[in-house]
Structures are given as C-alpha cells and as structure tokens.
C-alpha cells in the first residue's frame, strides 16, 4: 500500500511529488530510474517491481480501494472536461 508514514516526510514539495512518481514507476516497470535520477522514495525498493503497468493493476496495491483505477480515471475525465 501507500499509506503515508511519519518517516515519509520530504524536505520540499518537489521531493514529495518525485517520491510519489517514483513509487508509481516502481509498480509500473522493472527498469531502473533514468540516469541521474536519485531515489527519494524510501519505499522504492520495497515494491514488487513491474506488477502494475496499468491503472487497474494498482487496485488493492497502491490503495486498499478495489476501485482505485476507476476513481483515478473519473478524476482524469473531470480534468479533461474542465480544460
């Protein structure tokens, strides 16, 4: 899961966002981070790499919600409609 722990605090907002993106990347593929990219996600190496290459595969992993992918896609559609 991705529960925020007390230890998961970052020096900057940018580092916090980078950690979230790295965590998604870890779930999505087995490739190393791009050259020069420093790991800031303290849980990066705890993820079973490459098990969630689609939003739907995050259901029950990233969040306990079994409909997580559907909620992400709903927010995405709302963003498209807003623009």
PDB file of C-alpha atoms in Angstrom:
ATOM      1  CA  UNK A   1       0.000   0.000   0.000  1.00  0.00           C
ATOM      2  CA  UNK A   2       0.966   3.609   0.007  1.00  0.00           C
ATOM      3  CA  UNK A   3      -0.002   4.765   3.484  1.00  0.00           C
ATOM      4  CA  UNK A   4       1.882   7.885   4.416  1.00  0.00           C
ATOM      5  CA  UNK A   5       4.114   7.166   7.382  1.00  0.00           C
ATOM      6  CA  UNK A   6       5.605   9.708   9.756  1.00  0.00           C
ATOM      7  CA  UNK A   7       9.024   8.939   8.272  1.00  0.00           C
ATOM      8  CA  UNK A   8       7.777   9.733   4.747  1.00  0.00           C
ATOM      9  CA  UNK A   9       8.349  13.463   5.008  1.00  0.00           C
ATOM     10  CA  UNK A  10      10.362  15.342   2.471  1.00  0.00           C
ATOM     11  CA  UNK A  11      12.439  18.491   2.505  1.00  0.00           C
ATOM     12  CA  UNK A  12      10.490  20.033  -0.369  1.00  0.00           C
ATOM     13  CA  UNK A  13       7.150  19.615  -2.102  1.00  0.00           C
ATOM     14  CA  UNK A  14       9.088  18.699  -5.236  1.00  0.00           C
ATOM     15  CA  UNK A  15      10.810  15.814  -3.427  1.00  0.00           C
ATOM     16  CA  UNK A  16       7.449  14.570  -2.136  1.00  0.00           C
ATOM     17  CA  UNK A  17       5.947  14.628  -5.633  1.00  0.00           C
ATOM     18  CA  UNK A  18       9.081  12.981  -7.040  1.00  0.00           C
ATOM     19  CA  UNK A  19       8.761  10.202  -4.425  1.00  0.00           C
ATOM     20  CA  UNK A  20       5.141   9.569  -5.405  1.00  0.00           C
ATOM     21  CA  UNK A  21       6.088   9.401  -9.084  1.00  0.00           C
ATOM     22  CA  UNK A  22       8.979   7.073  -8.306  1.00  0.00           C
ATOM     23  CA  UNK A  23       6.646   4.823  -6.339  1.00  0.00           C
ATOM     24  CA  UNK A  24       4.275   4.613  -9.304  1.00  0.00           C
ATOM     25  CA  UNK A  25       7.254   3.959 -11.577  1.00  0.00           C
ATOM     26  CA  UNK A  26       8.376   1.093  -9.335  1.00  0.00           C
ATOM     27  CA  UNK A  27       4.951  -0.513  -9.591  1.00  0.00           C
ATOM     28  CA  UNK A  28       4.767   0.078 -13.342  1.00  0.00           C
ATOM     29  CA  UNK A  29       8.059  -1.356 -14.559  1.00  0.00           C
ATOM     30  CA  UNK A  30      11.267  -3.152 -13.709  1.00  0.00           C
ATOM     31  CA  UNK A  31      13.557  -0.655 -15.426  1.00  0.00           C
ATOM     32  CA  UNK A  32      15.966   1.380 -13.321  1.00  0.00           C
ATOM     33  CA  UNK A  33      15.233   5.053 -12.845  1.00  0.00           C
ATOM     34  CA  UNK A  34      16.511   7.257 -15.660  1.00  0.00           C
ATOM     35  CA  UNK A  35      20.226   8.033 -15.492  1.00  0.00           C
ATOM     36  CA  UNK A  36      20.992  10.745 -12.967  1.00  0.00           C
ATOM     37  CA  UNK A  37      17.665  10.372 -11.137  1.00  0.00           C
ATOM     38  CA  UNK A  38      18.303   9.957  -7.409  1.00  0.00           C
ATOM     39  CA  UNK A  39      15.876   7.733  -5.471  1.00  0.00           C
ATOM     40  CA  UNK A  40      13.949   9.855  -2.967  1.00  0.00           C
ATOM     41  CA  UNK A  41      11.100   7.381  -2.351  1.00  0.00           C
ATOM     42  CA  UNK A  42      12.043   5.478   0.830  1.00  0.00           C
ATOM     43  CA  UNK A  43       9.777   2.611  -0.287  1.00  0.00           C
ATOM     44  CA  UNK A  44      11.045   2.348  -3.883  1.00  0.00           C
ATOM     45  CA  UNK A  45      12.925  -0.904  -3.284  1.00  0.00           C
ATOM     46  CA  UNK A  46      10.097  -2.417  -1.203  1.00  0.00           C
ATOM     47  CA  UNK A  47       7.692  -2.578  -4.150  1.00  0.00           C
ATOM     48  CA  UNK A  48       7.331  -5.742  -6.204  1.00  0.00           C
ATOM     49  CA  UNK A  49       8.569  -4.155  -9.418  1.00  0.00           C
ATOM     50  CA  UNK A  50       6.507  -4.235 -12.607  1.00  0.00           C
ATOM     51  CA  UNK A  51       3.272  -5.647 -11.158  1.00  0.00           C
ATOM     52  CA  UNK A  52       1.062  -2.690 -12.078  1.00  0.00           C
ATOM     53  CA  UNK A  53       1.662  -1.468 -15.604  1.00  0.00           C
ATOM     54  CA  UNK A  54      -1.946  -0.232 -15.819  1.00  0.00           C
ATOM     55  CA  UNK A  55      -4.114   1.869 -13.509  1.00  0.00           C
ATOM     56  CA  UNK A  56      -6.350  -1.164 -12.942  1.00  0.00           C
ATOM     57  CA  UNK A  57      -3.390  -3.199 -11.678  1.00  0.00           C
ATOM     58  CA  UNK A  58      -2.981  -0.653  -8.861  1.00  0.00           C
ATOM     59  CA  UNK A  59      -6.341  -1.703  -7.373  1.00  0.00           C
ATOM     60  CA  UNK A  60      -5.619  -3.123  -3.930  1.00  0.00           C
ATOM     61  CA  UNK A  61      -1.900  -2.283  -4.176  1.00  0.00           C
ATOM     62  CA  UNK A  62      -1.466   1.477  -4.227  1.00  0.00           C
ATOM     63  CA  UNK A  63      -4.644   1.923  -2.243  1.00  0.00           C
ATOM     64  CA  UNK A  64      -6.851  -0.573  -0.428  1.00  0.00           C
ATOM     65  CA  UNK A  65      -9.724   0.578  -2.646  1.00  0.00           C
ATOM     66  CA  UNK A  66     -10.594  -2.182  -5.124  1.00  0.00           C
ATOM     67  CA  UNK A  67     -11.995   0.502  -7.457  1.00  0.00           C
ATOM     68  CA  UNK A  68      -8.940   2.766  -7.303  1.00  0.00           C
ATOM     69  CA  UNK A  69      -8.350   2.737 -11.065  1.00  0.00           C
ATOM     70  CA  UNK A  70     -11.920   3.774 -11.734  1.00  0.00           C
ATOM     71  CA  UNK A  71     -11.617   6.702  -9.321  1.00  0.00           C
ATOM     72  CA  UNK A  72      -8.358   7.842 -10.968  1.00  0.00           C
ATOM     73  CA  UNK A  73      -9.960   7.701 -14.405  1.00  0.00           C
ATOM     74  CA  UNK A  74     -13.003   9.618 -13.128  1.00  0.00           C
ATOM     75  CA  UNK A  75     -10.747  12.420 -11.848  1.00  0.00           C
ATOM     76  CA  UNK A  76      -8.822  12.357 -15.131  1.00  0.00           C
ATOM     77  CA  UNK A  77     -12.049  12.742 -17.157  1.00  0.00           C
ATOM     78  CA  UNK A  78     -13.139  15.620 -14.909  1.00  0.00           C
ATOM     79  CA  UNK A  79      -9.811  17.337 -15.536  1.00  0.00           C
ATOM     80  CA  UNK A  80     -10.245  16.951 -19.284  1.00  0.00           C
ATOM     81  CA  UNK A  81     -13.750  18.395 -19.106  1.00  0.00           C
ATOM     82  CA  UNK A  82     -12.539  21.342 -17.047  1.00  0.00           C
ATOM     83  CA  UNK A  83      -9.993  22.324 -19.647  1.00  0.00           C
TER      84      UNK A  83
END
